[in-house]
Coordinates of C-alpha atoms in Angstrom, one line a residue:
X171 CA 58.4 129.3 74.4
X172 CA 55.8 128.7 77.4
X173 CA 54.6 125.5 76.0
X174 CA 58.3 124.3 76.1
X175 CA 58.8 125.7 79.6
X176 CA 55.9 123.2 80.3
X177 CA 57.8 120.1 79.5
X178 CA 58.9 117.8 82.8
X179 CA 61.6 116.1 81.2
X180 CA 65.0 117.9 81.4
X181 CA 66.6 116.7 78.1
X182 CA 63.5 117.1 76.6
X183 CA 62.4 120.6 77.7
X184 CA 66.3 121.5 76.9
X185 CA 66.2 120.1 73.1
X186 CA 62.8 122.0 72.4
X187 CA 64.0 125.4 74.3
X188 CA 67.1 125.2 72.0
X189 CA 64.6 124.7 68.8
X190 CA 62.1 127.5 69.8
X191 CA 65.7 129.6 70.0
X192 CA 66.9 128.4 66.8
X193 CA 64.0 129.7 65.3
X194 CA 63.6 132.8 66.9
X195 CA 67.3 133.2 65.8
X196 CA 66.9 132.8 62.5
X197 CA 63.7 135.0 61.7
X198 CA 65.3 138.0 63.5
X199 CA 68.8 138.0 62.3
X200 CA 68.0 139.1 59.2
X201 CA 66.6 142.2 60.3
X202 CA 69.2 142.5 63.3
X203 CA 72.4 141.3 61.7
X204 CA 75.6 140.8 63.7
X205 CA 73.4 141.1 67.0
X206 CA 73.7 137.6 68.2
X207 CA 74.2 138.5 72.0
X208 CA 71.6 140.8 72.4
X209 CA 68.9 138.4 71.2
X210 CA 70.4 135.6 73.2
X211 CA 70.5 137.5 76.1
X212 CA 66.7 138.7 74.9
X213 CA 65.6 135.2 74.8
X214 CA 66.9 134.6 78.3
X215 CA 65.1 137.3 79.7
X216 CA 61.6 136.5 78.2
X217 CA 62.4 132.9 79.6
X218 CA 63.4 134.0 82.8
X219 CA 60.3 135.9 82.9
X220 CA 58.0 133.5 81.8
X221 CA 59.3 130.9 84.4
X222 CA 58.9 133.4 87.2
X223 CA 55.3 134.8 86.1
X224 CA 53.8 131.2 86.0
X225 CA 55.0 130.5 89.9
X226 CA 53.8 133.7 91.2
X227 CA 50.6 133.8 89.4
X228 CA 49.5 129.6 89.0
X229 CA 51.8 128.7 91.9
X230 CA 53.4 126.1 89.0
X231 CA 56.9 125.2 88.3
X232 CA 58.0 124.1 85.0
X233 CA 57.9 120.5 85.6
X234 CA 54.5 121.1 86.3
X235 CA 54.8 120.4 90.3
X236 CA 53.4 122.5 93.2
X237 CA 55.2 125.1 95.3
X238 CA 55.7 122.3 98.3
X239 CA 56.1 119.4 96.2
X240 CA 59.1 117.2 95.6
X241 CA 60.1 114.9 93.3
X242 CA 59.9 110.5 92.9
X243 CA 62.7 110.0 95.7
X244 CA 64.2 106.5 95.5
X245 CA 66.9 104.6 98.1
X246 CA 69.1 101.8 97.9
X247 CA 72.5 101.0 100.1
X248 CA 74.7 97.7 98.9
X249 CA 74.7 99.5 95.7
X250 CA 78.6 98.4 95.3
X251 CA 80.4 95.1 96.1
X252 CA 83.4 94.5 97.8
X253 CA 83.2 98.1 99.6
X254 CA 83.1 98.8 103.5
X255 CA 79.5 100.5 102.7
X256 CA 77.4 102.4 99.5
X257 CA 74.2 103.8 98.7
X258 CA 72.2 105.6 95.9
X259 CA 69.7 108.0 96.7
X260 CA 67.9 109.9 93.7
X261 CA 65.5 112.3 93.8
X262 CA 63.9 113.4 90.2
X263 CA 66.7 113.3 87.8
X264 CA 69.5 113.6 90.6
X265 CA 71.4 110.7 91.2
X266 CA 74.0 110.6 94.2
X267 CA 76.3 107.5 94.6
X268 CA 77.8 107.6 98.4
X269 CA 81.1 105.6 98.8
X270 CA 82.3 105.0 102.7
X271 CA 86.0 103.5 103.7
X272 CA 87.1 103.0 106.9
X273 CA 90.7 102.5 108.1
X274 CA 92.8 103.2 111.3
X275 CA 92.8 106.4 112.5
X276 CA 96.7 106.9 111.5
X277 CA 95.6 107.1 108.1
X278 CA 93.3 110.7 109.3
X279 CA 94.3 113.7 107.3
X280 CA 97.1 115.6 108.5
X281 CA 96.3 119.6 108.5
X282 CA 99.5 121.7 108.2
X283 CA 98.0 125.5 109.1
X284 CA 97.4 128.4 111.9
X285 CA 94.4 126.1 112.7
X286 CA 95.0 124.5 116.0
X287 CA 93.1 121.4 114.6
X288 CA 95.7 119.6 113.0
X289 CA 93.8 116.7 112.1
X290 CA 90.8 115.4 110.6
X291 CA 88.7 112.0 111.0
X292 CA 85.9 112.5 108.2
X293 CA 87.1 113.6 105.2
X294 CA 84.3 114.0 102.7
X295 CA 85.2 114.7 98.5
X296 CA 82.5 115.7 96.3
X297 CA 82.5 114.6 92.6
X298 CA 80.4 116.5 89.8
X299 CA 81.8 114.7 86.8
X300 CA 80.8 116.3 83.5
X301 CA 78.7 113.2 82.2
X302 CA 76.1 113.7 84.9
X303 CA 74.9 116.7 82.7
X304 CA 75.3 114.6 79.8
X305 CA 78.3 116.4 78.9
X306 CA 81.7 115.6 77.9
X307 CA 84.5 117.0 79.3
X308 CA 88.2 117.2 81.2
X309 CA 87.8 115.3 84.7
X310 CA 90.9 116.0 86.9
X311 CA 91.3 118.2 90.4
X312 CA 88.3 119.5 91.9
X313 CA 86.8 122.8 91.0
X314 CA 85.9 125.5 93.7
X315 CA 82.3 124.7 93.4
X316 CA 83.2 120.7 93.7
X317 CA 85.6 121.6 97.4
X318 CA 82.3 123.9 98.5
X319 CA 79.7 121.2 98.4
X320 CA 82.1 118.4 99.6
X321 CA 82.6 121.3 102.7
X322 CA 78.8 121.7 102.6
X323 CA 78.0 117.9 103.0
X324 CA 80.5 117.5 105.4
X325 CA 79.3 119.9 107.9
X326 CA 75.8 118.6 107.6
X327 CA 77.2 115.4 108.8
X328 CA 79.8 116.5 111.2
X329 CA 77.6 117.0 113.8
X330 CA 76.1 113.0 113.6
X331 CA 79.1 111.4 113.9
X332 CA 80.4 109.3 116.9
X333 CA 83.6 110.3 118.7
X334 CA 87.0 108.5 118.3
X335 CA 86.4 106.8 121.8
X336 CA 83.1 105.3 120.5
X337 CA 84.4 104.6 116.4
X338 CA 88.0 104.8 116.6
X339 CA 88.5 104.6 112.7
X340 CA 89.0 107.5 109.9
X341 CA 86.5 107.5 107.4
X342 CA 86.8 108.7 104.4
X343 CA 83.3 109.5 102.5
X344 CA 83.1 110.0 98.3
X345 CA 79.9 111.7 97.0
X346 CA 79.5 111.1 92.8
X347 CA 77.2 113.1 91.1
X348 CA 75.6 110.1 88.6
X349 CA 73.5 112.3 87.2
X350 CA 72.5 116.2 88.0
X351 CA 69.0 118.4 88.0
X352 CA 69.8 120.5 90.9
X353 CA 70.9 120.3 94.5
X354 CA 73.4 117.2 94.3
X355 CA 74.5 118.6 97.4
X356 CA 71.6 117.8 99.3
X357 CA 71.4 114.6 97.7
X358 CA 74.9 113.9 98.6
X359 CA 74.5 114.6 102.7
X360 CA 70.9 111.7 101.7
X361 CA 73.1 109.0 100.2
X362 CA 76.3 110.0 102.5
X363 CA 74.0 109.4 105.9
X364 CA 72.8 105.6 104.3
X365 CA 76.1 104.9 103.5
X366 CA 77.7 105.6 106.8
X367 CA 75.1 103.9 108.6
X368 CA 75.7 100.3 105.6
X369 CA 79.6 100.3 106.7
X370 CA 78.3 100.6 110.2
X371 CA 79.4 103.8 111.8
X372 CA 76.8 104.5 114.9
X373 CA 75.2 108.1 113.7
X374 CA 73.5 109.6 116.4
X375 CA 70.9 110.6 113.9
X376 CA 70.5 110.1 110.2
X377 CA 70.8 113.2 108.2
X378 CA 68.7 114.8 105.0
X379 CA 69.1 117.9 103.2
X380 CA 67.0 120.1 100.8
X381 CA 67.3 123.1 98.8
X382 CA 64.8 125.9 98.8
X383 CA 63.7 128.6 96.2
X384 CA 62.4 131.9 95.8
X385 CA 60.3 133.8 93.8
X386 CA 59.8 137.1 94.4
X387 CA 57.6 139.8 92.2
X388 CA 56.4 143.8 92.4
X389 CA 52.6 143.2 91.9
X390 CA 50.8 146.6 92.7
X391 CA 53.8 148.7 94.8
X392 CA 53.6 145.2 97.5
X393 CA 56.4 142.5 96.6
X394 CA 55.1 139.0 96.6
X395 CA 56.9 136.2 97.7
X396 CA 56.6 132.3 96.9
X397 CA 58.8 129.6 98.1
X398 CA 59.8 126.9 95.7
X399 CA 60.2 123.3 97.6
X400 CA 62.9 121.1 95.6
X401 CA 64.7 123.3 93.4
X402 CA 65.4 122.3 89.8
X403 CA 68.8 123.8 88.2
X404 CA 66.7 126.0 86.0
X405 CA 64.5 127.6 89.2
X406 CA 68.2 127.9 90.2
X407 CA 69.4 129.8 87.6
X408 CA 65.7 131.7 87.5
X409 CA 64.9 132.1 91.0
X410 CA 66.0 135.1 93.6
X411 CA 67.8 132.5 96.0
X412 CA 69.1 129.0 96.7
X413 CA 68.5 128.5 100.2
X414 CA 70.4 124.4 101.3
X415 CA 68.8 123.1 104.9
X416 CA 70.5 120.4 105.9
X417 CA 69.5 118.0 109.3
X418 CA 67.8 115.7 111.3
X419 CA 64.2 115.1 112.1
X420 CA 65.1 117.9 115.4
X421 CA 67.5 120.0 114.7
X422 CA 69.3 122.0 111.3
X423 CA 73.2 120.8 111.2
X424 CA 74.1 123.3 108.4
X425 CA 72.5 125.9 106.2
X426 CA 74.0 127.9 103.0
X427 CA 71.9 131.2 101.4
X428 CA 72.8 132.2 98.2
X429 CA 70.8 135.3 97.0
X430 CA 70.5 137.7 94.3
X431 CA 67.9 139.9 96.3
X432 CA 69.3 143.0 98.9
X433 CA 67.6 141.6 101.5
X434 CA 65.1 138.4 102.2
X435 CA 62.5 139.6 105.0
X436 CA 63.2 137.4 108.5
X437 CA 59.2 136.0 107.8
X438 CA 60.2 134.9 104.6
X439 CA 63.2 132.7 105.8
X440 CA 61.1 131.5 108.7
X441 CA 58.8 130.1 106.2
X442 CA 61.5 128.8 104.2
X443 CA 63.0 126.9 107.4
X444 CA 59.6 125.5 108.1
X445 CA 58.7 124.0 104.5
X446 CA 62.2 123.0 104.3
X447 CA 61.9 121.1 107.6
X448 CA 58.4 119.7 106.6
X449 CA 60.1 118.1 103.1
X450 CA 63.3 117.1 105.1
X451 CA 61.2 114.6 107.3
X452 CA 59.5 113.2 104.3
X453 CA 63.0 112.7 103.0
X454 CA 63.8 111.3 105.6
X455 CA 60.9 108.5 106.2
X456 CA 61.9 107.3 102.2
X457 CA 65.6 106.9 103.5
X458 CA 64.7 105.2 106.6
X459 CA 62.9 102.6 104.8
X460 CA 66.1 101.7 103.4
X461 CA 67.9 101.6 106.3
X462 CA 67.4 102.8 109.4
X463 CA 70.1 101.5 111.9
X464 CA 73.8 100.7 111.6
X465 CA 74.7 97.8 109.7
X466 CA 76.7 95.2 110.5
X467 CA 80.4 95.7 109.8
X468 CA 81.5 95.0 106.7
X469 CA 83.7 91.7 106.4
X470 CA 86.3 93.7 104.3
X471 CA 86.7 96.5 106.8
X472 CA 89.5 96.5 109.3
X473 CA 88.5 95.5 112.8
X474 CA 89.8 98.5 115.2
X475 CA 89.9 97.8 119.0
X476 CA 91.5 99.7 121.8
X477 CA 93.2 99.8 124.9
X478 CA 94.4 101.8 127.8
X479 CA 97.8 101.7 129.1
X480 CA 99.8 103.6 131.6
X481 CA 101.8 106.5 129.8
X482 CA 104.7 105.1 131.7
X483 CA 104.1 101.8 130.4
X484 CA 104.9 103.0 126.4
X485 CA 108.2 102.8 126.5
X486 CA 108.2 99.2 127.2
X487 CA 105.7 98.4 124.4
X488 CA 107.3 100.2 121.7
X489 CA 110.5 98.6 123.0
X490 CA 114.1 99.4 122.5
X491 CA 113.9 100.9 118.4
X492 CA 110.8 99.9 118.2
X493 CA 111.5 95.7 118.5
X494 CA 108.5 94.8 120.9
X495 CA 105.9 96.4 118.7
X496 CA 107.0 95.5 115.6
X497 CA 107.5 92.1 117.2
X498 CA 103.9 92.2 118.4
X499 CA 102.6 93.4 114.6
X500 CA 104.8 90.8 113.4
X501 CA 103.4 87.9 115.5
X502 CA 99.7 89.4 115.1
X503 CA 99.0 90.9 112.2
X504 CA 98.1 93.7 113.6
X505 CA 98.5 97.4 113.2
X506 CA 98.9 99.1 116.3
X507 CA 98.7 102.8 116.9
X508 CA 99.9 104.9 119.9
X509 CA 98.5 108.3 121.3
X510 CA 100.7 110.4 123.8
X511 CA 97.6 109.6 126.3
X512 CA 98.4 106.0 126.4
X513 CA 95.6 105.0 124.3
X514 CA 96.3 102.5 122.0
X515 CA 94.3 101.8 118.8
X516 CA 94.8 97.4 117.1
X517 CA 93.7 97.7 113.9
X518 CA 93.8 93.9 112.0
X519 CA 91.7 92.1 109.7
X520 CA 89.9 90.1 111.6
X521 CA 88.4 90.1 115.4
X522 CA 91.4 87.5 116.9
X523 CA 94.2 89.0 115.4
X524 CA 92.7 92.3 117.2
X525 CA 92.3 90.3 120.7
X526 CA 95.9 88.3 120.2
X527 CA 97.8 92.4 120.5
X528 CA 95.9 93.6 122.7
X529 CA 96.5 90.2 125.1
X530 CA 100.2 91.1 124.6
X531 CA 99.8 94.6 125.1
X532 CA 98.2 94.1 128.2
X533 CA 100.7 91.6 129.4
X534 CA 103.0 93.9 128.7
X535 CA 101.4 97.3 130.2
X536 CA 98.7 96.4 132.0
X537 CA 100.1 92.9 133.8
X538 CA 97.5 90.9 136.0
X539 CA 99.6 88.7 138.7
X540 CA 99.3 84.8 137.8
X541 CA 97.7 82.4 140.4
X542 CA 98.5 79.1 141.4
X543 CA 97.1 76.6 138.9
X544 CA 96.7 78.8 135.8
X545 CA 97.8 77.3 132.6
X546 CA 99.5 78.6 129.7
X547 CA 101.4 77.4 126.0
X548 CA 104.7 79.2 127.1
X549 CA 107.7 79.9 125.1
X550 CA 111.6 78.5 126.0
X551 CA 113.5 82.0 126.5
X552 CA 116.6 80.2 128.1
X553 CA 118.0 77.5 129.5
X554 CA 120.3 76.4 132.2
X555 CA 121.9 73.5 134.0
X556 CA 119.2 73.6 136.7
X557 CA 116.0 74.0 134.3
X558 CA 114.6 76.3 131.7
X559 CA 112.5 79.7 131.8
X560 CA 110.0 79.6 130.4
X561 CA 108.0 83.2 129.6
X562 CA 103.9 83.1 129.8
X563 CA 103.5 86.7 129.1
X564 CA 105.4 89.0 128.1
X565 CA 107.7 90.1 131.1
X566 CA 106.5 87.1 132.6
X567 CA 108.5 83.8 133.1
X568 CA 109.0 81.2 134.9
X569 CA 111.3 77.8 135.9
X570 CA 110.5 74.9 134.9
X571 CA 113.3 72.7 137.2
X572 CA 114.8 70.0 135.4
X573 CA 113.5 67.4 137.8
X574 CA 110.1 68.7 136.2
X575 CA 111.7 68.1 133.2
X576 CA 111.9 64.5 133.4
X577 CA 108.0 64.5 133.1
X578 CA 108.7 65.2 129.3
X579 CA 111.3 62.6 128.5
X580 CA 108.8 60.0 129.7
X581 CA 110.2 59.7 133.2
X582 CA 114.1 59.2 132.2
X583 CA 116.8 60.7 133.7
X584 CA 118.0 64.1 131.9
X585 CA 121.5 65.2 132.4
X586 CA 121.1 68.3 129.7
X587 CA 118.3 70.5 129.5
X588 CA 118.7 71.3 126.1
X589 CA 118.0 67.5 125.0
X590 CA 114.4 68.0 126.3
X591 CA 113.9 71.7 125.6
X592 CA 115.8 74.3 123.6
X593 CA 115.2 77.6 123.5
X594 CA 111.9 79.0 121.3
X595 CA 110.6 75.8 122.4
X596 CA 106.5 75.6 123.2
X597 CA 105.2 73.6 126.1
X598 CA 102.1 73.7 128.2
X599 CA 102.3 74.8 131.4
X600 CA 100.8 75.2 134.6
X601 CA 102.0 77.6 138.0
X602 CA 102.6 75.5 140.6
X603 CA 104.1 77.6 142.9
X604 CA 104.8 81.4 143.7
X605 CA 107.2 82.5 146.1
X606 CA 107.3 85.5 148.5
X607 CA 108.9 87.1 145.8
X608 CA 106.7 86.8 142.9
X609 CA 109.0 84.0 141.3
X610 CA 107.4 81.2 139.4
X611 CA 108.0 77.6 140.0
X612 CA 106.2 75.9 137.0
X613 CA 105.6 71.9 136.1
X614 CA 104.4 70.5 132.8
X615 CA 100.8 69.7 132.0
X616 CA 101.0 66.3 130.2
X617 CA 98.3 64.8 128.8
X618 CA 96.3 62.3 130.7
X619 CA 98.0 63.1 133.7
X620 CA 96.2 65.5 136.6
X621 CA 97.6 69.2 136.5
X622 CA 97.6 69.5 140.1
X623 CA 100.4 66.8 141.1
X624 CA 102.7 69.1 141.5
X625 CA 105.3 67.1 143.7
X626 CA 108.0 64.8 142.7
X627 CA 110.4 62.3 144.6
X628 CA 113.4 64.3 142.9
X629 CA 112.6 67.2 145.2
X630 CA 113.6 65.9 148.1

């Protein structure tokens, strides 16, 4: 049994430790017949022991490491196509996969409790599926222990993350457990922090975690303690406490002590915090060399913009039942949110549909006054005898007189508007006039021919 409890490998130290209890099994049963349990839970007692003895007394785990020691850590981000950002960070024989979406920030959970929070912008969910312990097995809701490290990575993270004025989008963050030999929660708040910072969310600092050990033993009426760096699931199971430090190179963003003990001295846990800090920042240096600063955007990921309006000013862009922003979604593209502040988040596809709505929006909310010899592609809103109005912005129009008119009809004579220009027509324009009133006086801009002759011998 202690040569076994030498072996690295956790398949292979697992396949031998079920042989040695095979064995032991069936040389004993004979003489203790029916007494299955109690030499089960015999074997797991001299195994626990032997584990525990051989830390305290050789300051060796069972994969043969040191006390302070961690194990091959490896990083990648891309790991996945076609998504807004992924990574893979593995440390030993745990393998996290971190999975990053972005969308508008209507799509933020919605939180029906006492809480006064009654929405949430990161939502993180933590997979353990049963093949990353080489099981097989039901995969369906999550379990307790599944919600508590997805709760665990997301307040490690929390405290990194921009505010919805500087990344107005809701991200949603998916930690898989590929492949488990303890702590996949620390490994998930490792490949969650590269993965954020691949689908380009600005973290104010990247984020590692680790998970500390004890063991503790009565040697001569003094207890002797030893802290175990990089806990394996066995050391776990064997050890007097799991003890998850989460954080950046300065400060700890979230800590969770499980212990079997009544009581860890303060010195202990001091000590603890300080080797857990010195193995974060080697954690760390490994991720950073596989990224270090926010990425670019990914091309799949919505573009999110914003803009400030007057709260008076919503009513006119919503419009009556809505028809001015749906009009502006429809003519854009874009998917256009509204707070009770006035703020207004454009989400869209790409960067121009983004900057078309908010043009409109600001027309519409935030209206600059037009200057003599500005040009714009208007629209024909309606025509009369005398001309047609013509609307730049929205809420913005202006005449064209039919004697400017003529311009288009190559100079001729034009006894109907409508012959020239009907309405939801498109014509380029310039402001050639603004009246004491604010009223616009336009003339068209036709090609070849100055902008600024802006007189004509029918005005007389």
């Amino acid at each position: 049994l202690a040569s076994a409890l030498t072996i690295a490998g956790k398949q292979e130290r697992e396949a031998e430790l079920d042989r040695v209890k095979a064995l032991a099994a069936e040389k004993l049963l004979p003489e203790f017949e029916g007494r299955e349990k109690e030499i089960s839970a015999a074997y797991r007692s001299l195994t626990k022991q032997l584990v525990r003895e051989r830390v305290i007394k050789e300051k060796k785990r069972i994969d043969g490491r040191g006390v302070t020691d961690i194990r091959t850590l490896a990083a990648e981000v891309e790991a996945i196509p076609r998504v807004h950002g992924s990574a893979v960070f593995e440390r030993g024989e745990t393998q996290i996969l971190g999975v990053t979406t972005l969308n508008m920030l209507r799509m933020e959970q919605q939180l029906d409790t006492l809480s006064p929070v009654t929405r949430k912008r990161y939502m993180h969910n933590y997979n353990f599926p049963p093949y990353s312990t080489g099981e097989t097995g039901r995969v369906g809701s999550p379990k307790r222990r599944e919600i508590g490290h997805g709760a665990l990575a997301e307040r490690a993270l929390v405290p990194v993350l921009p505010t919805r004025e500087e990344f107005p989008y809701a991200i949603r963050q998916v930690s898989e457990a590929l492949s488990s030999n303890g702590s996949t929660s620390m490994g998930s708040v490792c490949a969650s922090t590269m993965s954020l910072l691949n689908a380009g969310v600005p973290l104010k600092a990247p984020v590692a975690g680790i998970a500390m050990g004890l063991i503790s033993q009565e040697i001569e009426g003094e207890t002797h303690y030893v802290t175990l760096t990089d806990i394996l699931g066995a050391e776990d199971a064997f050890g007097d406490m799991d003890f998850k430090v989460a954080g950046t190179k300065e400060f700890v963003t979230a800590l969770q002590l499980d212990t079997k003990l009544d009581g860890i001295p303060a010195s202990v846990l001091a000590a603890a915090l300080k080797q857990a800090r010195d193995a974060r920042l080697h954690i760390l240096d490994v991720m950073m060399e596989a990224i270090d600063t926010p990425d670019e955007m990914s091309p799949n990921a919505p573009r999110i913009i914003t803009v400030k309006i007057p709260v008076d000013k919503i009513g006119e862009v919503i419009g009556p039942k809505g028809k001015m922003i749906n009009q502006i979604q429809e003519d854009t593209g874009a998917e256009i949110t509204i707070e009770d502040d006035g703020t207004i988040y454009i989400g869209a596809a790409d960067g121009p549909a983004a900057e078309a709505a908010r043009t409109t929006i600001n027309g519409i909310a935030n209206p600059t006054m037009p200057e003599v010899g500005e040009r714009y592609l208007g629209t024909v809103v309606k025509t009369t005898t005398f001309g047609a109005f013509v609307s730049l912005l929205p809420g913005k129009d202006g005449l064209l007189h039919i004697s400017q008119i003529r311009k288009l009809a190559g100079g001729k004579r034009v006894e109907n508007v409508e012959d020239v220009l009907g309405v939801g027509a498109k014509v380029q324009v310039e402001i050639a006039e603004i009246d004491s009133r604010g009223k616009l006086s336009l003339i068209p801009v036709i090609e070849g021919e100055e902008g600024d002759d802006k007189k004509d011998d029918t005005d007389k």
